[in-house]
Amino acid sequence: MKFRWEIKLSIVLILLTAAVYAVKIAVIGDDGSSNTLTYIFNALGFLPLNVLFVTLIINGLLSVREKRERSEKMKMVLGAFFSEFGSTLLRTFVACDTNPNKIRGVMNVSKSWKRADFAKAAKEIDEICPVMNPDASDLIKIRDILSKNHDFLLRAVENPAFLEENRITKLMQELFHLDEELRSRGDIDALPVSDISHLAGDVNRVYCTLSAVWLSHMEYLSENYQYLLSLALRRSPFMEEDDVVVR
């Protein structure tokens, strides 16, 4: 088992403190008298503990701040992802859904939603895992969207903060796999039913994950940026038609 550096540092500094006080007792004893030598030993003995407390507290605060900043950067990139083509891709998936009204009912997010509403919707999405039945023309549309935005995906994954969340990492892996599968085919119209069915499985995998990530992003906007949420909901890919005009 590997010890974290904080534990190793704590052990070393505590042993240093014990060693200093052991030397103090061996040299001048511990009769309670106070003099310059006693003061020096006491100061030296407490110094490692002082370093320990300051190091751990400051490191903890800096770690929390750094984690918060990385999270904000990740959410910014995720917002750009949906603005660039994520929402368009998701809308294409919904259009091919075998029962689009079902997922539209679950993902009918509003500005009044609370954490409990998002939690309920997230659970329902995981349970129903929407299914779509794309034909060759749908697969061509999906391939064109991914191909057009391939460079954006590459730039997104170059940002380490963007891949710190497991679900987003999973989404990126599924998107790249789907992109590679579709680009590897020549004439999709000429593909046999068996291969169309295989590609549909890859598409549905992305559909499930992308829907869950979109819902999570809406919850983040709801808690932090209501004005961004307003526009995102007016452009929701789960609406039959988006309408950005405030009415």
PDB file of C-alpha atoms in Angstrom:
ATOM      1  CA  MET A   1       0.000   0.000   0.000  1.00  0.00           C
ATOM      2  CA  LYS A   2       1.412   3.387  -0.989  1.00  0.00           C
ATOM      3  CA  PHE A   3       1.145   6.191   1.543  1.00  0.00           C
ATOM      4  CA  ARG A   4       0.145   9.646   0.413  1.00  0.00           C
ATOM      5  CA  TRP A   5       2.850  12.272   0.769  1.00  0.00           C
ATOM      6  CA  GLU A   6       0.862  14.037   3.503  1.00  0.00           C
ATOM      7  CA  ILE A   7       1.004  10.917   5.711  1.00  0.00           C
ATOM      8  CA  LYS A   8       4.722  10.450   5.092  1.00  0.00           C
ATOM      9  CA  LEU A   9       5.399  14.099   5.884  1.00  0.00           C
ATOM     10  CA  SER A  10       3.314  13.909   9.061  1.00  0.00           C
ATOM     11  CA  ILE A  11       5.240  10.880  10.304  1.00  0.00           C
ATOM     12  CA  VAL A  12       8.615  12.496   9.613  1.00  0.00           C
ATOM     13  CA  LEU A  13       7.716  15.784  11.322  1.00  0.00           C
ATOM     14  CA  ILE A  14       6.209  14.077  14.370  1.00  0.00           C
ATOM     15  CA  LEU A  15       9.346  11.938  14.707  1.00  0.00           C
ATOM     16  CA  LEU A  16      11.466  15.099  14.482  1.00  0.00           C
ATOM     17  CA  THR A  17       9.450  16.679  17.288  1.00  0.00           C
ATOM     18  CA  ALA A  18       9.829  13.554  19.413  1.00  0.00           C
ATOM     19  CA  ALA A  19      13.570  13.494  18.724  1.00  0.00           C
ATOM     20  CA  VAL A  20      14.012  17.163  19.727  1.00  0.00           C
ATOM     21  CA  TYR A  21      12.194  16.686  23.029  1.00  0.00           C
ATOM     22  CA  ALA A  22      14.082  13.446  23.675  1.00  0.00           C
ATOM     23  CA  VAL A  23      17.375  15.335  23.249  1.00  0.00           C
ATOM     24  CA  LYS A  24      16.078  18.083  25.547  1.00  0.00           C
ATOM     25  CA  ILE A  25      15.296  15.618  28.319  1.00  0.00           C
ATOM     26  CA  ALA A  26      18.644  13.877  27.840  1.00  0.00           C
ATOM     27  CA  VAL A  27      20.625  17.142  27.930  1.00  0.00           C
ATOM     28  CA  ILE A  28      18.872  19.396  30.446  1.00  0.00           C
ATOM     29  CA  GLY A  29      16.184  17.148  31.942  1.00  0.00           C
ATOM     30  CA  ASP A  30      12.585  18.128  32.479  1.00  0.00           C
ATOM     31  CA  ASP A  31      12.387  19.615  35.982  1.00  0.00           C
ATOM     32  CA  GLY A  32      10.070  22.447  34.925  1.00  0.00           C
ATOM     33  CA  SER A  33      12.700  25.164  35.115  1.00  0.00           C
ATOM     34  CA  SER A  34      12.682  27.835  32.436  1.00  0.00           C
ATOM     35  CA  ASN A  35      15.785  29.284  30.821  1.00  0.00           C
ATOM     36  CA  THR A  36      17.113  30.207  27.421  1.00  0.00           C
ATOM     37  CA  LEU A  37      18.154  26.649  26.553  1.00  0.00           C
ATOM     38  CA  THR A  38      14.741  25.311  27.534  1.00  0.00           C
ATOM     39  CA  TYR A  39      13.067  27.948  25.365  1.00  0.00           C
ATOM     40  CA  ILE A  40      15.255  27.035  22.378  1.00  0.00           C
ATOM     41  CA  PHE A  41      14.463  23.326  22.700  1.00  0.00           C
ATOM     42  CA  ASN A  42      10.741  24.011  23.081  1.00  0.00           C
ATOM     43  CA  ALA A  43      10.766  26.249  20.001  1.00  0.00           C
ATOM     44  CA  LEU A  44      12.689  23.691  17.970  1.00  0.00           C
ATOM     45  CA  GLY A  45      10.361  20.921  19.113  1.00  0.00           C
ATOM     46  CA  PHE A  46       7.248  22.794  18.091  1.00  0.00           C
ATOM     47  CA  LEU A  47       8.658  23.928  14.726  1.00  0.00           C
ATOM     48  CA  PRO A  48       8.041  20.615  12.858  1.00  0.00           C
ATOM     49  CA  LEU A  49       4.435  20.550  14.144  1.00  0.00           C
ATOM     50  CA  ASN A  50       3.948  24.143  13.044  1.00  0.00           C
ATOM     51  CA  VAL A  51       5.249  23.256   9.571  1.00  0.00           C
ATOM     52  CA  LEU A  52       2.906  20.252   9.516  1.00  0.00           C
ATOM     53  CA  PHE A  53      -0.212  22.223  10.375  1.00  0.00           C
ATOM     54  CA  VAL A  54       0.548  25.101   7.993  1.00  0.00           C
ATOM     55  CA  THR A  55       1.488  22.786   5.121  1.00  0.00           C
ATOM     56  CA  LEU A  56      -1.617  20.618   5.406  1.00  0.00           C
ATOM     57  CA  ILE A  57      -4.030  23.532   5.838  1.00  0.00           C
ATOM     58  CA  ILE A  58      -2.576  25.661   3.046  1.00  0.00           C
ATOM     59  CA  ASN A  59      -2.273  22.666   0.714  1.00  0.00           C
ATOM     60  CA  GLY A  60      -5.865  21.714   1.464  1.00  0.00           C
ATOM     61  CA  LEU A  61      -7.151  25.210   0.712  1.00  0.00           C
ATOM     62  CA  LEU A  62      -5.133  25.440  -2.494  1.00  0.00           C
ATOM     63  CA  SER A  63      -6.345  22.002  -3.596  1.00  0.00           C
ATOM     64  CA  VAL A  64      -9.984  22.994  -3.058  1.00  0.00           C
ATOM     65  CA  ARG A  65      -9.463  26.221  -4.992  1.00  0.00           C
ATOM     66  CA  GLU A  66      -7.649  24.460  -7.836  1.00  0.00           C
ATOM     67  CA  LYS A  67     -10.349  21.798  -8.052  1.00  0.00           C
ATOM     68  CA  ARG A  68     -13.064  24.469  -8.200  1.00  0.00           C
ATOM     69  CA  GLU A  69     -11.213  26.338 -10.966  1.00  0.00           C
ATOM     70  CA  ARG A  70     -10.737  23.135 -12.990  1.00  0.00           C
ATOM     71  CA  SER A  71     -14.417  22.329 -12.583  1.00  0.00           C
ATOM     72  CA  GLU A  72     -15.393  25.783 -13.853  1.00  0.00           C
ATOM     73  CA  LYS A  73     -13.117  25.408 -16.883  1.00  0.00           C
ATOM     74  CA  MET A  74     -14.581  21.981 -17.595  1.00  0.00           C
ATOM     75  CA  LYS A  75     -18.133  23.347 -17.457  1.00  0.00           C
ATOM     76  CA  MET A  76     -17.160  26.170 -19.822  1.00  0.00           C
ATOM     77  CA  VAL A  77     -15.793  23.698 -22.364  1.00  0.00           C
ATOM     78  CA  LEU A  78     -18.877  21.519 -21.940  1.00  0.00           C
ATOM     79  CA  GLY A  79     -21.097  24.529 -22.581  1.00  0.00           C
ATOM     80  CA  ALA A  80     -19.133  25.273 -25.749  1.00  0.00           C
ATOM     81  CA  PHE A  81     -19.493  21.636 -26.780  1.00  0.00           C
ATOM     82  CA  PHE A  82     -23.283  21.800 -26.590  1.00  0.00           C
ATOM     83  CA  SER A  83     -23.362  25.192 -28.306  1.00  0.00           C
ATOM     84  CA  GLU A  84     -21.118  24.051 -31.151  1.00  0.00           C
ATOM     85  CA  PHE A  85     -22.753  20.750 -32.011  1.00  0.00           C
ATOM     86  CA  GLY A  86     -23.711  18.704 -28.944  1.00  0.00           C
ATOM     87  CA  SER A  87     -27.276  19.998 -28.912  1.00  0.00           C
ATOM     88  CA  THR A  88     -27.590  19.549 -32.687  1.00  0.00           C
ATOM     89  CA  LEU A  89     -26.380  15.959 -32.394  1.00  0.00           C
ATOM     90  CA  LEU A  90     -28.759  15.283 -29.523  1.00  0.00           C
ATOM     91  CA  ARG A  91     -31.676  16.771 -31.474  1.00  0.00           C
ATOM     92  CA  THR A  92     -30.832  14.421 -34.352  1.00  0.00           C
ATOM     93  CA  PHE A  93     -30.897  11.484 -31.947  1.00  0.00           C
ATOM     94  CA  VAL A  94     -34.279  12.509 -30.524  1.00  0.00           C
ATOM     95  CA  ALA A  95     -35.700  12.773 -34.044  1.00  0.00           C
ATOM     96  CA  CYS A  96     -34.771   9.099 -34.591  1.00  0.00           C
ATOM     97  CA  ASP A  97     -36.081   7.969 -31.186  1.00  0.00           C
ATOM     98  CA  THR A  98     -38.608   5.162 -31.364  1.00  0.00           C
ATOM     99  CA  ASN A  99     -40.644   6.917 -28.662  1.00  0.00           C
ATOM    100  CA  PRO A 100     -39.496  10.567 -28.506  1.00  0.00           C
ATOM    101  CA  ASN A 101     -42.392  11.731 -26.317  1.00  0.00           C
ATOM    102  CA  LYS A 102     -41.137   9.519 -23.508  1.00  0.00           C
ATOM    103  CA  ILE A 103     -37.740  11.173 -23.232  1.00  0.00           C
ATOM    104  CA  ARG A 104     -39.224  14.603 -23.912  1.00  0.00           C
ATOM    105  CA  GLY A 105     -41.460  14.133 -20.896  1.00  0.00           C
ATOM    106  CA  VAL A 106     -38.505  13.206 -18.695  1.00  0.00           C
ATOM    107  CA  MET A 107     -36.239  16.002 -19.982  1.00  0.00           C
ATOM    108  CA  ASN A 108     -38.818  18.779 -19.837  1.00  0.00           C
ATOM    109  CA  VAL A 109     -36.494  20.909 -17.684  1.00  0.00           C
ATOM    110  CA  SER A 110     -37.740  24.276 -16.468  1.00  0.00           C
ATOM    111  CA  LYS A 111     -36.167  27.162 -14.551  1.00  0.00           C
ATOM    112  CA  SER A 112     -38.205  26.183 -11.482  1.00  0.00           C
ATOM    113  CA  TRP A 113     -36.570  22.749 -11.184  1.00  0.00           C
ATOM    114  CA  LYS A 114     -34.772  21.930  -7.925  1.00  0.00           C
ATOM    115  CA  ARG A 115     -32.149  19.311  -7.123  1.00  0.00           C
ATOM    116  CA  ALA A 116     -34.828  16.726  -6.421  1.00  0.00           C
ATOM    117  CA  ASP A 117     -36.317  17.251  -9.893  1.00  0.00           C
ATOM    118  CA  PHE A 118     -32.955  16.791 -11.592  1.00  0.00           C
ATOM    119  CA  ALA A 119     -32.203  13.719  -9.462  1.00  0.00           C
ATOM    120  CA  LYS A 120     -35.540  12.168 -10.424  1.00  0.00           C
ATOM    121  CA  ALA A 121     -34.978  12.860 -14.126  1.00  0.00           C
ATOM    122  CA  ALA A 122     -31.419  11.477 -13.971  1.00  0.00           C
ATOM    123  CA  LYS A 123     -32.701   8.258 -12.405  1.00  0.00           C
ATOM    124  CA  GLU A 124     -35.404   7.910 -15.046  1.00  0.00           C
ATOM    125  CA  ILE A 125     -32.932   8.487 -17.879  1.00  0.00           C
ATOM    126  CA  ASP A 126     -30.655   5.757 -16.498  1.00  0.00           C
ATOM    127  CA  GLU A 127     -33.615   3.399 -16.284  1.00  0.00           C
ATOM    128  CA  ILE A 128     -35.209   3.986 -19.692  1.00  0.00           C
ATOM    129  CA  CYS A 129     -31.935   4.572 -21.606  1.00  0.00           C
ATOM    130  CA  PRO A 130     -33.641   5.955 -24.745  1.00  0.00           C
ATOM    131  CA  VAL A 131     -33.564   3.854 -27.894  1.00  0.00           C
ATOM    132  CA  MET A 132     -33.388   5.081 -31.465  1.00  0.00           C
ATOM    133  CA  ASN A 133     -33.694   3.196 -34.718  1.00  0.00           C
ATOM    134  CA  PRO A 134     -31.620   5.131 -37.277  1.00  0.00           C
ATOM    135  CA  ASP A 135     -31.673   4.293 -40.956  1.00  0.00           C
ATOM    136  CA  ALA A 136     -28.895   4.933 -43.466  1.00  0.00           C
ATOM    137  CA  SER A 137     -29.875   8.573 -44.022  1.00  0.00           C
ATOM    138  CA  ASP A 138     -29.836   9.216 -40.256  1.00  0.00           C
ATOM    139  CA  LEU A 139     -26.390   7.671 -39.949  1.00  0.00           C
ATOM    140  CA  ILE A 140     -25.136   9.896 -42.763  1.00  0.00           C
ATOM    141  CA  LYS A 141     -26.436  12.973 -40.922  1.00  0.00           C
ATOM    142  CA  ILE A 142     -24.725  11.844 -37.717  1.00  0.00           C
ATOM    143  CA  ARG A 143     -21.482  11.131 -39.580  1.00  0.00           C
ATOM    144  CA  ASP A 144     -21.535  14.577 -41.167  1.00  0.00           C
ATOM    145  CA  ILE A 145     -22.048  16.282 -37.785  1.00  0.00           C
ATOM    146  CA  LEU A 146     -19.200  14.366 -36.174  1.00  0.00           C
ATOM    147  CA  SER A 147     -16.890  14.813 -39.156  1.00  0.00           C
ATOM    148  CA  LYS A 148     -17.528  18.554 -39.269  1.00  0.00           C
ATOM    149  CA  ASN A 149     -16.715  18.919 -35.572  1.00  0.00           C
ATOM    150  CA  HIS A 150     -13.883  16.378 -35.311  1.00  0.00           C
ATOM    151  CA  ASP A 151     -11.278  19.095 -34.709  1.00  0.00           C
ATOM    152  CA  PHE A 152     -13.388  20.617 -31.936  1.00  0.00           C
ATOM    153  CA  LEU A 153     -13.539  17.248 -30.173  1.00  0.00           C
ATOM    154  CA  LEU A 154      -9.768  16.893 -30.458  1.00  0.00           C
ATOM    155  CA  ARG A 155      -9.212  20.330 -28.925  1.00  0.00           C
ATOM    156  CA  ALA A 156     -11.693  19.550 -26.141  1.00  0.00           C
ATOM    157  CA  VAL A 157      -9.920  16.380 -25.029  1.00  0.00           C
ATOM    158  CA  GLU A 158      -6.600  18.231 -25.009  1.00  0.00           C
ATOM    159  CA  ASN A 159      -7.961  20.163 -22.020  1.00  0.00           C
ATOM    160  CA  PRO A 160      -7.148  17.958 -18.977  1.00  0.00           C
ATOM    161  CA  ALA A 161      -9.874  19.610 -16.908  1.00  0.00           C
ATOM    162  CA  PHE A 162     -12.497  18.464 -19.418  1.00  0.00           C
ATOM    163  CA  LEU A 163     -11.784  14.789 -18.807  1.00  0.00           C
ATOM    164  CA  GLU A 164     -11.733  14.785 -15.014  1.00  0.00           C
ATOM    165  CA  GLU A 165     -15.372  13.749 -14.785  1.00  0.00           C
ATOM    166  CA  ASN A 166     -15.860  10.062 -15.544  1.00  0.00           C
ATOM    167  CA  ARG A 167     -19.137  10.502 -17.421  1.00  0.00           C
ATOM    168  CA  ILE A 168     -17.616  13.093 -19.767  1.00  0.00           C
ATOM    169  CA  THR A 169     -14.586  10.875 -20.382  1.00  0.00           C
ATOM    170  CA  LYS A 170     -16.990   8.044 -21.222  1.00  0.00           C
ATOM    171  CA  LEU A 171     -18.920  10.320 -23.583  1.00  0.00           C
ATOM    172  CA  MET A 172     -15.765  11.385 -25.424  1.00  0.00           C
ATOM    173  CA  GLN A 173     -14.664   7.775 -25.853  1.00  0.00           C
ATOM    174  CA  GLU A 174     -18.069   6.822 -27.235  1.00  0.00           C
ATOM    175  CA  LEU A 175     -18.171   9.827 -29.585  1.00  0.00           C
ATOM    176  CA  PHE A 176     -14.710   9.103 -31.002  1.00  0.00           C
ATOM    177  CA  HIS A 177     -15.602   5.442 -31.427  1.00  0.00           C
ATOM    178  CA  LEU A 178     -18.840   6.294 -33.239  1.00  0.00           C
ATOM    179  CA  ASP A 179     -17.014   8.829 -35.415  1.00  0.00           C
ATOM    180  CA  GLU A 180     -14.381   6.249 -36.345  1.00  0.00           C
ATOM    181  CA  GLU A 181     -17.007   3.583 -37.074  1.00  0.00           C
ATOM    182  CA  LEU A 182     -18.976   5.882 -39.387  1.00  0.00           C
ATOM    183  CA  ARG A 183     -15.923   7.310 -41.161  1.00  0.00           C
ATOM    184  CA  SER A 184     -14.660   3.782 -41.787  1.00  0.00           C
ATOM    185  CA  ARG A 185     -17.703   3.054 -43.962  1.00  0.00           C
ATOM    186  CA  GLY A 186     -17.763   4.160 -47.556  1.00  0.00           C
ATOM    187  CA  ASP A 187     -21.296   4.164 -48.901  1.00  0.00           C
ATOM    188  CA  ILE A 188     -23.566   3.892 -45.876  1.00  0.00           C
ATOM    189  CA  ASP A 189     -26.621   3.551 -48.153  1.00  0.00           C
ATOM    190  CA  ALA A 190     -25.179   0.264 -49.410  1.00  0.00           C
ATOM    191  CA  LEU A 191     -24.599  -1.263 -45.963  1.00  0.00           C
ATOM    192  CA  PRO A 192     -26.432  -4.484 -45.055  1.00  0.00           C
ATOM    193  CA  VAL A 193     -29.095  -4.478 -42.345  1.00  0.00           C
ATOM    194  CA  SER A 194     -26.741  -6.288 -39.982  1.00  0.00           C
ATOM    195  CA  ASP A 195     -24.170  -3.484 -40.146  1.00  0.00           C
ATOM    196  CA  ILE A 196     -26.843  -0.785 -39.788  1.00  0.00           C
ATOM    197  CA  SER A 197     -27.973  -2.600 -36.647  1.00  0.00           C
ATOM    198  CA  HIS A 198     -24.403  -2.671 -35.344  1.00  0.00           C
ATOM    199  CA  LEU A 199     -23.982   1.068 -35.900  1.00  0.00           C
ATOM    200  CA  ALA A 200     -27.350   1.704 -34.248  1.00  0.00           C
ATOM    201  CA  GLY A 201     -25.952   0.108 -31.087  1.00  0.00           C
ATOM    202  CA  ASP A 202     -23.024   2.553 -31.093  1.00  0.00           C
ATOM    203  CA  VAL A 203     -25.400   5.468 -31.694  1.00  0.00           C
ATOM    204  CA  ASN A 204     -27.708   4.450 -28.848  1.00  0.00           C
ATOM    205  CA  ARG A 205     -24.739   4.197 -26.492  1.00  0.00           C
ATOM    206  CA  VAL A 206     -23.857   7.821 -27.248  1.00  0.00           C
ATOM    207  CA  TYR A 207     -27.527   8.839 -27.049  1.00  0.00           C
ATOM    208  CA  CYS A 208     -27.868   7.542 -23.468  1.00  0.00           C
ATOM    209  CA  THR A 209     -24.663   9.125 -22.201  1.00  0.00           C
ATOM    210  CA  LEU A 210     -25.147  12.423 -24.031  1.00  0.00           C
ATOM    211  CA  SER A 211     -28.676  12.801 -22.629  1.00  0.00           C
ATOM    212  CA  ALA A 212     -27.412  12.254 -19.082  1.00  0.00           C
ATOM    213  CA  VAL A 213     -24.555  14.752 -19.552  1.00  0.00           C
ATOM    214  CA  TRP A 214     -26.947  17.363 -20.974  1.00  0.00           C
ATOM    215  CA  LEU A 215     -29.229  16.976 -17.957  1.00  0.00           C
ATOM    216  CA  SER A 216     -26.272  17.308 -15.569  1.00  0.00           C
ATOM    217  CA  HIS A 217     -25.145  20.460 -17.373  1.00  0.00           C
ATOM    218  CA  MET A 218     -28.626  21.967 -17.077  1.00  0.00           C
ATOM    219  CA  GLU A 219     -28.508  21.338 -13.326  1.00  0.00           C
ATOM    220  CA  TYR A 220     -25.150  23.125 -13.125  1.00  0.00           C
ATOM    221  CA  LEU A 221     -26.534  26.116 -15.026  1.00  0.00           C
ATOM    222  CA  SER A 222     -29.642  26.114 -12.831  1.00  0.00           C
ATOM    223  CA  GLU A 223     -27.531  26.386  -9.690  1.00  0.00           C
ATOM    224  CA  ASN A 224     -24.994  28.886 -10.997  1.00  0.00           C
ATOM    225  CA  TYR A 225     -26.084  30.737 -14.134  1.00  0.00           C
ATOM    226  CA  GLN A 226     -29.816  31.215 -14.500  1.00  0.00           C
ATOM    227  CA  TYR A 227     -29.402  33.517 -17.519  1.00  0.00           C
ATOM    228  CA  LEU A 228     -27.451  30.819 -19.382  1.00  0.00           C
ATOM    229  CA  LEU A 229     -30.050  28.247 -18.383  1.00  0.00           C
ATOM    230  CA  SER A 230     -32.805  30.367 -19.895  1.00  0.00           C
ATOM    231  CA  LEU A 231     -31.206  30.331 -23.358  1.00  0.00           C
ATOM    232  CA  ALA A 232     -30.218  26.662 -23.092  1.00  0.00           C
ATOM    233  CA  LEU A 233     -33.806  25.656 -22.335  1.00  0.00           C
ATOM    234  CA  ARG A 234     -35.186  27.745 -25.183  1.00  0.00           C
ATOM    235  CA  ARG A 235     -32.790  25.829 -27.441  1.00  0.00           C
ATOM    236  CA  SER A 236     -33.397  22.469 -25.775  1.00  0.00           C
ATOM    237  CA  PRO A 237     -32.758  19.558 -28.168  1.00  0.00           C
ATOM    238  CA  PHE A 238     -35.696  17.757 -26.582  1.00  0.00           C
ATOM    239  CA  MET A 239     -38.187  20.332 -27.857  1.00  0.00           C
ATOM    240  CA  GLU A 240     -39.795  19.575 -31.201  1.00  0.00           C
ATOM    241  CA  GLU A 241     -38.605  23.008 -32.377  1.00  0.00           C
ATOM    242  CA  ASP A 242     -36.341  25.408 -30.552  1.00  0.00           C
ATOM    243  CA  ASP A 243     -37.581  28.955 -30.059  1.00  0.00           C
ATOM    244  CA  VAL A 244     -35.008  31.383 -28.706  1.00  0.00           C
ATOM    245  CA  VAL A 245     -37.415  34.334 -28.730  1.00  0.00           C
ATOM    246  CA  VAL A 246     -38.620  35.213 -25.229  1.00  0.00           C
ATOM    247  CA  ARG A 247     -42.407  35.229 -25.212  1.00  0.00           C
TER     248      ARG A 247
END
